[in-house]
Short mmCIF file of C-alpha atoms in Angstrom, two decimals:
data_model
loop_
_atom_site.label_atom_id
_atom_site.label_comp_id
_atom_site.label_asym_id
_atom_site.label_seq_id
_atom_site.Cartn_x
_atom_site.Cartn_y
_atom_site.Cartn_z
CA MET A 24 0.00 0.00 0.00
CA THR A 25 1.37 3.45 -0.90
CA ILE A 26 1.74 6.35 1.53
CA ASN A 27 -1.18 8.10 -0.15
CA ASN A 28 -3.37 5.06 0.33
CA LEU A 29 -2.24 4.71 3.95
CA SER A 30 -3.31 8.28 4.62
CA ARG A 31 -6.86 7.29 3.73
CA VAL A 32 -7.06 4.51 6.34
CA PRO A 33 -8.41 6.68 9.20
CA VAL A 34 -11.15 8.02 6.93
CA ILE A 35 -12.07 4.51 5.79
CA LEU A 36 -12.14 3.26 9.39
CA ALA A 37 -14.36 6.16 10.42
CA ILE A 38 -16.80 5.36 7.62
CA LEU A 39 -16.85 1.71 8.64
CA PHE A 40 -17.43 2.65 12.27
CA PHE A 41 -20.46 4.80 11.55
CA ALA A 42 -21.91 2.29 9.10
CA PHE A 43 -21.30 -0.91 11.02
CA GLY A 44 -19.78 -0.07 14.40
CA PRO A 45 -21.33 -0.19 17.86
CA SER A 46 -24.35 1.99 18.52
CA TYR A 47 -22.93 3.27 21.80
CA ALA A 48 -19.62 4.92 22.60
CA ALA A 49 -17.23 3.63 25.28
CA ASP A 50 -18.69 5.94 27.94
CA GLY A 51 -22.17 4.57 27.33
CA SER A 52 -23.53 7.63 25.50
CA PRO A 53 -25.20 7.11 22.13
CA SER A 54 -22.91 7.53 19.14
CA ARG A 55 -26.10 8.09 17.14
CA PRO A 56 -29.20 9.76 18.56
CA ASN A 57 -32.50 8.14 19.30
CA ILE A 58 -35.29 9.26 16.97
CA VAL A 59 -38.98 9.87 17.71
CA VAL A 60 -41.46 10.91 15.02
CA VAL A 61 -44.95 11.77 16.31
CA LEU A 62 -47.77 12.08 13.80
CA ALA A 63 -51.20 13.54 14.57
CA ASP A 64 -54.18 12.73 12.32
CA ASP A 65 -56.14 15.56 10.64
CA LEU A 66 -54.55 18.19 12.89
CA GLY A 67 -54.81 21.48 11.03
CA TYR A 68 -52.28 24.28 10.81
CA GLY A 69 -54.46 26.43 13.06
CA ASP A 70 -55.53 23.75 15.55
CA LEU A 71 -52.88 24.39 18.23
CA ALA A 72 -52.57 27.26 20.67
CA CYS A 73 -48.93 27.76 19.67
CA TYR A 74 -50.09 28.22 16.06
CA GLY A 75 -52.70 30.79 17.02
CA HIS A 76 -55.86 28.91 18.01
CA PRO A 77 -57.73 31.12 20.49
CA LYS A 78 -59.53 28.35 22.40
CA VAL A 79 -57.87 24.93 22.11
CA ARG A 80 -55.64 24.10 25.07
CA THR A 81 -52.43 22.30 24.13
CA PRO A 82 -50.01 23.02 27.02
CA ASN A 83 -47.61 20.14 26.33
CA ILE A 84 -47.26 20.85 22.61
CA ASP A 85 -46.98 24.59 23.32
CA ARG A 86 -44.17 23.97 25.79
CA PHE A 87 -42.50 21.63 23.32
CA ALA A 88 -42.61 24.41 20.69
CA ALA A 89 -41.30 27.03 23.13
CA GLU A 90 -38.37 24.76 23.96
CA GLY A 91 -37.65 23.78 20.35
CA LEU A 92 -37.92 24.88 16.73
CA LYS A 93 -41.37 25.78 15.38
CA LEU A 94 -41.81 25.41 11.62
CA THR A 95 -44.22 27.75 9.87
CA SER A 96 -43.86 26.24 6.38
CA CYS A 97 -44.02 22.56 7.27
CA TYR A 98 -45.91 20.39 4.80
CA ALA A 99 -47.41 16.94 4.80
CA ALA A 100 -46.36 14.80 1.84
CA ALA A 101 -49.99 14.67 0.68
CA ALA A 102 -53.45 16.06 1.36
CA ASN A 103 -54.82 12.93 3.03
CA CYS A 104 -53.64 10.12 5.24
CA SER A 105 -52.27 7.07 3.38
CA PRO A 106 -50.37 9.08 0.74
CA ALA A 107 -48.95 11.42 3.40
CA ARG A 108 -47.68 8.49 5.49
CA THR A 109 -46.27 6.88 2.36
CA GLY A 110 -44.26 9.98 1.52
CA LEU A 111 -42.96 10.22 5.08
CA MET A 112 -41.88 6.59 5.19
CA THR A 113 -40.30 6.39 1.70
CA GLY A 114 -39.02 9.91 0.96
CA ARG A 115 -40.90 9.70 -2.35
CA THR A 116 -43.94 11.57 -3.54
CA PRO A 117 -46.73 9.02 -2.99
CA THR A 118 -47.87 8.95 -6.64
CA ARG A 119 -44.48 7.46 -7.55
CA VAL A 120 -45.08 4.74 -4.98
CA GLY A 121 -48.64 4.00 -6.11
CA VAL A 122 -50.57 5.23 -3.08
CA TYR A 123 -53.05 7.54 -4.77
CA ASN A 124 -55.66 7.90 -2.06
CA TRP A 125 -56.51 6.78 1.45
CA ILE A 126 -56.54 2.99 1.61
CA PRO A 127 -59.71 1.13 2.64
CA MET A 128 -59.48 -2.33 4.18
CA PHE A 129 -58.87 -5.04 1.53
CA SER A 130 -57.81 -2.56 -1.15
CA PRO A 131 -55.02 -3.84 -3.44
CA MET A 132 -53.28 -0.49 -2.98
CA HIS A 133 -50.30 -0.63 -0.60
CA VAL A 134 -46.66 0.30 -0.14
CA ARG A 135 -44.97 -2.49 -2.08
CA ARG A 136 -42.16 -4.67 -0.81
CA SER A 137 -39.84 -3.09 -3.36
CA GLU A 138 -40.09 0.25 -1.55
CA ILE A 139 -37.49 0.98 1.11
CA THR A 140 -38.76 2.78 4.20
CA VAL A 141 -36.82 4.87 6.67
CA ALA A 142 -37.66 2.28 9.36
CA THR A 143 -36.02 -0.45 7.28
CA LEU A 144 -32.93 1.67 6.72
CA LEU A 145 -32.63 2.47 10.42
CA ARG A 146 -33.26 -1.11 11.55
CA ASN A 147 -30.69 -2.43 9.08
CA SER A 148 -28.15 0.08 10.39
CA GLY A 149 -28.55 -1.00 14.01
CA TYR A 150 -31.61 0.79 15.38
CA ASP A 151 -34.37 -0.91 17.32
CA THR A 152 -37.71 0.17 15.88
CA CYS A 153 -41.31 0.49 17.07
CA HIS A 154 -44.59 1.63 15.52
CA SER A 155 -47.53 2.48 17.75
CA GLY A 156 -50.86 3.69 16.36
CA LYS A 157 -52.30 4.20 12.89
CA TRP A 158 -50.53 2.36 10.05
CA HIS A 159 -52.65 2.90 6.91
CA LEU A 160 -50.05 1.75 4.36
CA ASN A 161 -51.91 -1.34 3.13
CA GLY A 162 -55.38 -2.71 2.50
CA ASP A 163 -54.76 -6.32 3.50
CA PHE A 164 -53.77 -5.39 7.03
CA ASN A 165 -52.26 -8.27 8.99
CA LEU A 166 -52.66 -10.61 6.00
CA SER A 167 -49.82 -12.34 4.19
CA SER A 168 -50.89 -10.95 0.81
CA GLN A 169 -49.30 -7.54 1.46
CA PRO A 170 -46.33 -6.24 3.52
CA GLN A 171 -47.00 -5.50 7.18
CA PRO A 172 -45.23 -3.09 9.56
CA TRP A 173 -42.42 -5.57 10.28
CA ASP A 174 -41.85 -6.04 6.53
CA HIS A 175 -41.29 -2.29 6.35
CA GLY A 176 -38.81 -2.06 9.20
CA PHE A 177 -40.65 -2.23 12.53
CA SER A 178 -39.46 -4.89 14.97
CA HIS A 179 -42.36 -4.12 17.33
CA TRP A 180 -45.75 -2.85 16.23
CA PHE A 181 -49.09 -2.09 17.82
CA SER A 182 -51.17 -0.83 14.95
CA THR A 183 -54.53 -0.27 13.34
CA GLN A 184 -55.14 -0.44 9.61
CA ASN A 185 -56.79 2.99 9.59
CA ASN A 186 -58.91 4.53 12.36
CA ALA A 187 -59.39 3.28 15.87
CA LEU A 188 -62.74 1.52 15.71
CA PRO A 189 -65.53 1.84 16.53
CA ASN A 190 -64.03 5.16 17.69
CA HIS A 191 -61.26 6.50 19.94
CA ARG A 192 -62.88 4.98 23.03
CA ASP A 193 -62.38 1.26 23.79
CA PRO A 194 -61.20 0.28 20.29
CA ASN A 195 -61.23 -3.36 19.19
CA ASN A 196 -59.06 -3.30 16.05
CA PHE A 197 -55.45 -2.96 17.27
CA VAL A 198 -52.97 -5.67 16.29
CA ARG A 199 -49.74 -6.29 18.22
CA ASN A 200 -46.99 -8.01 16.24
CA GLY A 201 -49.47 -9.93 14.11
CA GLN A 202 -51.85 -10.88 16.91
CA PRO A 203 -55.20 -9.08 17.34
CA ALA A 204 -55.17 -7.27 20.68
CA GLY A 205 -58.94 -7.76 21.10
CA GLN A 206 -61.23 -5.45 23.00
CA LEU A 207 -59.24 -2.71 24.73
CA GLU A 208 -60.30 -0.27 27.42
CA GLY A 209 -59.39 3.38 27.29
CA TYR A 210 -58.92 6.09 24.70
CA SER A 211 -56.71 5.73 21.67
CA ALA A 212 -54.27 8.50 22.65
CA ASP A 213 -53.66 6.75 25.96
CA LEU A 214 -53.36 3.30 24.39
CA VAL A 215 -50.86 4.48 21.76
CA THR A 216 -48.83 6.27 24.44
CA ASP A 217 -48.99 3.32 26.84
CA GLU A 218 -47.64 0.92 24.20
CA ALA A 219 -44.81 3.28 23.30
CA ALA A 220 -43.96 3.78 26.98
CA VAL A 221 -43.91 0.04 27.75
CA TRP A 222 -41.70 -0.56 24.72
CA LEU A 223 -39.30 2.18 25.79
CA GLU A 224 -39.18 0.97 29.38
CA GLU A 225 -39.25 -2.81 28.98
CA LYS A 226 -39.06 -4.17 25.46
CA ARG A 227 -36.54 -2.24 23.39
CA ASP A 228 -32.98 -3.41 22.96
CA ARG A 229 -31.06 -1.01 25.20
CA SER A 230 -27.79 -1.80 23.45
CA LYS A 231 -29.13 0.01 20.36
CA PRO A 232 -30.41 3.49 19.58
CA PHE A 233 -34.12 3.47 18.80
CA PHE A 234 -36.62 4.79 16.28
CA LEU A 235 -40.14 5.27 17.62
CA TYR A 236 -42.94 6.18 15.21
CA ALA A 237 -46.01 7.16 17.27
CA CYS A 238 -49.10 7.75 15.13
CA TYR A 239 -52.03 9.14 17.07
CA HIS A 240 -55.59 8.88 15.72
CA GLU A 241 -56.69 12.23 17.12
CA PRO A 242 -58.53 14.32 15.96
CA HIS A 243 -59.67 12.10 13.05
CA GLU A 244 -63.29 10.93 12.99
CA PRO A 245 -64.96 8.99 14.51
CA ILE A 246 -64.09 11.12 17.52
CA ALA A 247 -64.52 10.13 21.15
CA SER A 248 -63.10 12.37 23.85
CA ALA A 249 -62.82 11.72 27.57
CA LYS A 250 -65.27 13.81 29.59
CA LYS A 251 -62.48 15.65 31.41
CA TYR A 252 -61.23 17.01 28.09
CA ALA A 253 -64.59 17.69 26.44
CA ASP A 254 -65.72 19.53 29.58
CA LEU A 255 -62.95 22.09 28.99
CA TYR A 256 -65.00 23.37 26.05
CA PRO A 257 -68.62 23.84 27.17
CA SER A 258 -70.96 24.37 24.23
CA ASP A 259 -74.49 23.71 23.04
CA ASP A 260 -72.81 21.84 20.16
CA PRO A 261 -71.41 18.54 21.49
CA SER A 262 -69.25 18.12 18.38
CA PHE A 263 -67.43 21.35 19.30
CA SER A 264 -66.63 20.04 22.78
CA ALA A 265 -65.63 16.63 21.40
CA HIS A 266 -63.34 18.00 18.68
CA HIS A 267 -61.48 20.52 20.81
CA GLY A 268 -61.35 18.06 23.68
CA ASN A 269 -59.89 15.49 21.30
CA ILE A 270 -56.95 17.76 20.51
CA THR A 271 -56.35 18.33 24.22
CA GLN A 272 -56.55 14.54 24.64
CA LEU A 273 -53.86 14.20 21.96
CA ASP A 274 -51.79 16.83 23.76
CA ALA A 275 -52.04 14.88 27.03
CA GLY A 276 -50.88 11.68 25.33
CA PHE A 277 -47.94 13.47 23.75
CA GLY A 278 -47.09 14.99 27.12
CA ARG A 279 -46.99 11.56 28.75
CA LEU A 280 -44.73 10.29 25.97
CA LEU A 281 -42.32 13.15 26.61
CA ALA A 282 -42.51 12.45 30.34
CA THR A 283 -41.53 8.83 29.69
CA LEU A 284 -38.47 9.95 27.76
CA ASP A 285 -37.59 12.30 30.63
CA ARG A 286 -38.08 9.59 33.27
CA LEU A 287 -35.75 7.27 31.35
CA ASP A 288 -33.23 10.11 30.89
CA LEU A 289 -33.47 9.75 27.11
CA ARG A 290 -34.59 13.22 26.09
CA LYS A 291 -31.09 14.70 25.88
CA ASP A 292 -30.03 12.11 23.29
CA THR A 293 -33.21 12.10 21.21
CA PHE A 294 -34.31 13.88 18.04
CA ILE A 295 -38.10 14.48 18.21
CA PHE A 296 -40.30 15.65 15.35
CA PHE A 297 -43.99 16.39 15.91
CA THR A 298 -46.25 16.99 12.91
CA SER A 299 -49.57 16.06 11.23
CA ASP A 300 -50.51 13.96 8.21
CA ASN A 301 -52.65 16.63 6.50
CA GLY A 302 -54.87 19.63 7.12
CA PRO A 303 -58.10 19.67 9.15
CA ALA A 304 -61.01 17.52 7.99
CA ILE A 305 -63.80 20.08 8.74
CA THR A 306 -66.72 17.74 8.03
CA SER A 307 -70.46 18.11 8.50
CA ILE A 308 -70.19 16.08 11.72
CA HIS A 309 -67.14 17.88 13.10
CA PRO A 310 -66.78 21.24 11.35
CA HIS A 311 -64.49 22.72 14.00
CA GLY A 312 -60.96 22.08 12.69
CA SER A 313 -58.86 25.06 11.70
CA ALA A 314 -56.40 25.77 8.91
CA GLY A 315 -55.74 29.20 10.42
CA PRO A 316 -55.08 31.78 7.68
CA LEU A 317 -54.73 29.13 4.98
CA ARG A 318 -57.10 28.34 2.12
CA GLU A 319 -59.32 25.22 2.26
CA LYS A 320 -58.78 21.98 4.24
CA LYS A 321 -57.85 18.27 4.12
CA GLY A 322 -58.14 16.81 0.62
CA SER A 323 -57.20 20.09 -1.06
CA LEU A 324 -53.88 21.05 -2.60
CA TYR A 325 -54.29 24.63 -1.48
CA GLU A 326 -52.23 25.41 1.61
CA GLY A 327 -54.94 24.45 4.10
CA GLY A 328 -54.83 20.85 2.90
CA ILE A 329 -51.08 20.31 3.04
CA ARG A 330 -49.42 22.86 5.33
CA VAL A 331 -49.36 21.49 8.89
CA PRO A 332 -47.79 22.10 12.30
CA GLY A 333 -44.18 20.99 12.61
CA ILE A 334 -42.03 21.20 15.74
CA ILE A 335 -38.53 19.81 16.37
CA GLN A 336 -36.45 19.28 19.48
CA TRP A 337 -32.91 17.95 19.58
CA PRO A 338 -30.84 19.15 22.55
CA GLY A 339 -27.50 20.57 21.51
CA HIS A 340 -28.64 20.93 17.90
CA VAL A 341 -31.84 22.99 18.08
CA LYS A 342 -31.88 26.36 19.81
CA PRO A 343 -34.94 26.63 22.06
CA GLY A 344 -37.58 29.17 21.13
CA THR A 345 -36.63 29.47 17.47
CA VAL A 346 -38.88 29.69 14.41
CA SER A 347 -38.16 28.82 10.76
CA ASP A 348 -40.24 29.58 7.67
CA GLU A 349 -38.07 27.39 5.42
CA PRO A 350 -40.35 25.00 3.46
CA LEU A 351 -39.93 21.34 4.33
CA SER A 352 -42.12 18.30 3.84
CA GLY A 353 -42.85 14.78 4.99
CA VAL A 354 -40.80 13.49 2.05
CA ASP A 355 -37.77 15.12 3.71
CA VAL A 356 -38.01 12.88 6.79
CA LEU A 357 -36.21 9.86 5.26
CA PRO A 358 -33.11 11.71 4.02
CA THR A 359 -32.98 13.75 7.23
CA LEU A 360 -33.15 10.76 9.55
CA CYS A 361 -30.61 8.92 7.43
CA GLU A 362 -28.18 11.82 7.85
CA ILE A 363 -28.85 11.98 11.58
CA ALA A 364 -28.22 8.23 11.90
CA SER A 365 -25.16 8.19 9.59
CA THR A 366 -27.07 5.88 7.25
CA LYS A 367 -27.06 6.08 3.48
CA PRO A 368 -30.43 6.67 1.79
CA PRO A 369 -31.31 4.55 -1.26
CA THR A 370 -29.48 5.48 -4.45
CA ASP A 371 -31.31 3.19 -6.88
CA ARG A 372 -34.49 5.27 -7.06
CA VAL A 373 -35.68 8.85 -7.17
CA LEU A 374 -36.06 10.48 -3.76
CA ASP A 375 -38.24 13.58 -3.71
CA GLY A 376 -37.07 14.73 -0.29
CA ALA A 377 -33.86 16.29 0.96
CA SER A 378 -32.28 16.54 4.39
CA PHE A 379 -33.57 19.46 6.42
CA LEU A 380 -30.73 19.34 8.96
CA PRO A 381 -29.47 22.78 7.79
CA VAL A 382 -32.79 24.25 8.96
CA LEU A 383 -31.93 23.34 12.55
CA ALA A 384 -29.09 25.87 12.40
CA GLY A 385 -31.07 28.52 10.54
CA GLY A 386 -30.07 27.38 7.05
CA LYS A 387 -31.94 26.28 3.94
CA VAL A 388 -32.71 22.90 2.37
CA GLU A 389 -30.71 22.09 -0.75
CA ARG A 390 -33.04 20.29 -3.18
CA ASP A 391 -32.55 18.46 -6.45
CA HIS A 392 -36.04 19.59 -7.46
CA PRO A 393 -38.86 21.61 -5.88
CA LEU A 394 -41.46 20.19 -3.51
CA TYR A 395 -44.23 18.47 -5.47
CA TRP A 396 -47.74 17.24 -4.70
CA GLN A 397 -50.18 15.33 -6.90
CA PHE A 398 -53.65 14.21 -5.87
CA ASN A 399 -55.93 13.38 -8.78
CA ARG A 400 -58.90 13.04 -6.42
CA ALA A 401 -58.28 16.31 -4.62
CA SER A 402 -61.34 18.19 -3.45
CA SER A 403 -59.73 21.35 -4.84
CA ASP A 404 -59.96 22.27 -8.52
CA VAL A 405 -56.17 22.03 -8.73
CA LYS A 406 -54.70 18.51 -8.68
CA VAL A 407 -50.94 19.04 -9.12
CA VAL A 408 -48.85 21.72 -7.38
CA MET A 409 -45.21 22.58 -6.79
CA ARG A 410 -43.46 24.95 -4.38
CA ASP A 411 -40.11 26.55 -5.19
CA GLY A 412 -38.98 29.16 -2.69
CA ASP A 413 -41.82 31.64 -2.20
CA TRP A 414 -43.50 30.54 -5.44
CA LYS A 415 -46.26 27.99 -5.75
CA ILE A 416 -47.52 26.87 -9.15
CA LEU A 417 -50.80 24.97 -9.45
CA ALA A 418 -52.52 23.09 -12.28
CA ARG A 419 -55.74 21.32 -13.08
CA LEU A 420 -56.07 18.13 -15.13
CA ASN A 421 -57.75 18.00 -18.53
CA SER A 422 -59.93 15.06 -17.44
CA GLU A 423 -62.56 14.68 -14.77
CA PRO A 424 -61.12 12.40 -12.09
CA PRO A 425 -63.33 10.30 -9.80
CA LYS A 426 -65.03 12.19 -7.03
CA PRO A 427 -63.36 12.20 -3.60
CA SER A 428 -63.84 8.86 -1.83
CA GLY A 429 -61.71 6.00 -0.56
CA GLY A 430 -59.55 3.62 -2.58
CA ILE A 431 -59.51 3.42 -6.38
CA VAL A 432 -62.18 2.66 -8.96
CA GLU A 433 -62.50 1.40 -12.53
CA ASN A 434 -60.91 3.65 -15.18
CA GLU A 435 -58.95 5.57 -12.56
CA MET A 436 -55.64 4.07 -13.64
CA HIS A 437 -56.32 5.00 -17.27
CA LEU A 438 -56.95 8.61 -16.24
CA LEU A 439 -53.81 8.57 -14.10
CA LYS A 440 -51.67 7.64 -17.11
CA THR A 441 -53.34 9.85 -19.72
CA SER A 442 -54.39 13.12 -18.05
CA GLU A 443 -52.48 16.29 -18.93
CA LEU A 444 -51.89 19.49 -16.98
CA THR A 445 -53.91 22.57 -17.82
CA ASP A 446 -55.15 25.91 -16.36
CA PHE A 447 -51.96 26.89 -14.52
CA ARG A 448 -51.87 29.44 -11.71
CA LEU A 449 -49.03 31.11 -9.85
CA TYR A 450 -48.99 32.46 -6.29
CA ASN A 451 -46.33 34.09 -4.16
CA LEU A 452 -46.90 32.62 -0.71
CA ARG A 453 -44.83 35.18 1.15
CA GLN A 454 -47.00 37.97 -0.22
CA ASP A 455 -50.27 36.03 -0.53
CA LEU A 456 -50.57 33.25 2.03
CA ALA A 457 -54.29 32.84 1.35
CA GLU A 458 -53.65 32.17 -2.38
CA THR A 459 -55.99 34.81 -3.76
CA THR A 460 -54.01 36.55 -6.53
CA ASP A 461 -52.82 34.76 -9.67
CA LEU A 462 -49.49 36.24 -10.80
CA THR A 463 -48.97 34.38 -14.09
CA GLU A 464 -49.35 37.51 -16.22
CA LYS A 465 -47.29 39.78 -13.96
CA ASN A 466 -44.36 37.33 -13.75
CA PRO A 467 -44.13 35.67 -17.19
CA GLU A 468 -40.48 34.56 -16.90
CA GLU A 469 -40.95 33.02 -13.46
CA PHE A 470 -44.17 31.40 -14.61
CA ALA A 471 -42.54 29.90 -17.71
CA ARG A 472 -39.67 28.46 -15.66
CA LEU A 473 -41.93 26.92 -13.03
CA LYS A 474 -44.43 25.61 -15.57
CA ALA A 475 -41.68 23.79 -17.45
CA GLU A 476 -40.36 22.21 -14.24
CA LEU A 477 -43.85 21.21 -13.11
CA GLN A 478 -44.54 19.60 -16.49
CA ARG A 479 -41.24 17.71 -16.30
CA LEU A 480 -41.91 16.42 -12.80
CA TYR A 481 -45.50 15.49 -13.61
CA LEU A 482 -44.48 13.39 -16.63
CA GLU A 483 -41.65 11.75 -14.69
CA VAL A 484 -43.96 10.80 -11.80
CA ARG A 485 -46.75 9.70 -14.13
CA THR A 486 -44.37 7.35 -15.94
CA GLU A 487 -43.17 5.73 -12.71
CA ALA A 488 -46.62 5.43 -11.09
CA PRO A 489 -47.69 1.75 -10.89
CA ILE A 490 -51.05 0.35 -11.99
CA TRP A 491 -53.38 -1.40 -9.58
CA PRO A 492 -56.17 -3.77 -10.66
CA ALA A 493 -59.72 -2.45 -10.83
CA TRP A 494 -61.33 -2.84 -7.44
CA GLU A 495 -64.50 -1.82 -5.65
CA TRP A 496 -64.69 -1.19 -1.94
CA PRO A 497 -66.37 -4.26 -0.34
CA ARG A 498 -69.92 -3.49 0.65
CA TYR A 499 -69.59 -4.94 4.12
CA GLU A 500 -71.07 -1.78 5.64
CA SER A 501 -74.28 -2.07 3.62
CA GLN A 502 -74.38 -5.77 4.48
CA ARG A 503 -74.08 -4.83 8.16
CA ILE A 504 -70.91 -6.89 8.54
CA VAL A 505 -68.69 -5.74 11.40
CA TRP A 506 -65.33 -5.37 9.67
CA PRO A 507 -63.06 -6.79 12.43
CA ASP A 508 -65.07 -10.03 12.37
CA TYR A 509 -65.01 -10.11 8.56
CA TRP A 510 -61.28 -9.48 8.60
CA LEU A 511 -60.61 -12.24 11.15
CA LYS A 512 -62.57 -14.76 9.06
CA LYS A 513 -60.59 -13.76 5.96
CA ARG A 514 -57.32 -13.94 7.88
CA ASN A 515 -58.05 -17.40 9.26
CA LYS A 516 -58.86 -18.94 5.89
#
């Protein structure tokens, strides 16, 4: 070996140490941090006190924001649940992956085995991993026909396919490591927190750093809130009390999770990211969610559907009480956590995200291409959008997609592969957060540049998007079949 080659040995050894070496240093401190990602469900940009809500009480999340970094341009990877979770797990815009809508039970749509999740990357690099709460990345939940949480990187899982059923109180549809947990007592936020706490205290491998992915069901319908939380919001409208109480119930669960980390003296070595999967639902049953100053709600590609709360703590790396307006998204989670864990992200596929670690020090995200969203079934007139700096360009499709609903239907795949972009609009979000003024004519050069890039991305994603077989949501509801029983019979065949 030459002198020049010998000089490279320390560098090579350092690379080998971080890739394959022990997870803990000689003094017992983690050589790589623990990681906790906490995901709320249908929590809007304006639903927290620390984001301006005048009535909802969220003392634990507010304190977490005051002691960490609050993000004011944090985005979900999609405008509803399954696609948003897909983007977070894979670092890829969900249309590339083939998750085009929220996934009903028994749908063929799922995150395929060929996809590589951040949990798989972390587990393969020496992390112990746990999922607690809502999964929603497959239709054949807990069936061998599709990948389950452990196939996508989770060594321990306590999960529901979609919502806690029949509601947040006393659910009966949780599965723990492949075994139905049966009838449970308590509220979902408490059950999800309890499982995470027991895993942290008793079941994790303490010789390894850990990745905990805690996915709360609150405040998604069907809502059930403990009386002590609903009573904080007296009203003649019980749905008002239930909805606001549900967010406070979520806050209490999150607070207990943080307290567990404190009790185990883990907080100082842990990166924690709190966010939501999409904007507020604002339905006829529970019309009380808030997108704050943003336009529209869940299901829309206007800001109210995709911009969400985002708060980060990482002692020694995040200055308490700071705020950043740098745009980042759920698709950025995979490359960010890989960098934190000294783990290489996949190089054999397109990643739509980029590491947001520079944001922790007041910097900007360096991207290969702008942030991109596509939702052919969006409730908004626009179905494809892109953000680049302060600019957001939006487009319709030249076909009439299926109306908003769950799953996929006949002819949907044909439309996915043949629809073209049309009716473009351009907004400057720094000047026009509510997206009211189209600037295409006033900024022709900027518009032309962004339109060309949006067209390029759209065609690239459309080409990669997989095709699912035609499928119709099983009519077990109309047949008055209780789905957990139906599922157990199918599973046992």
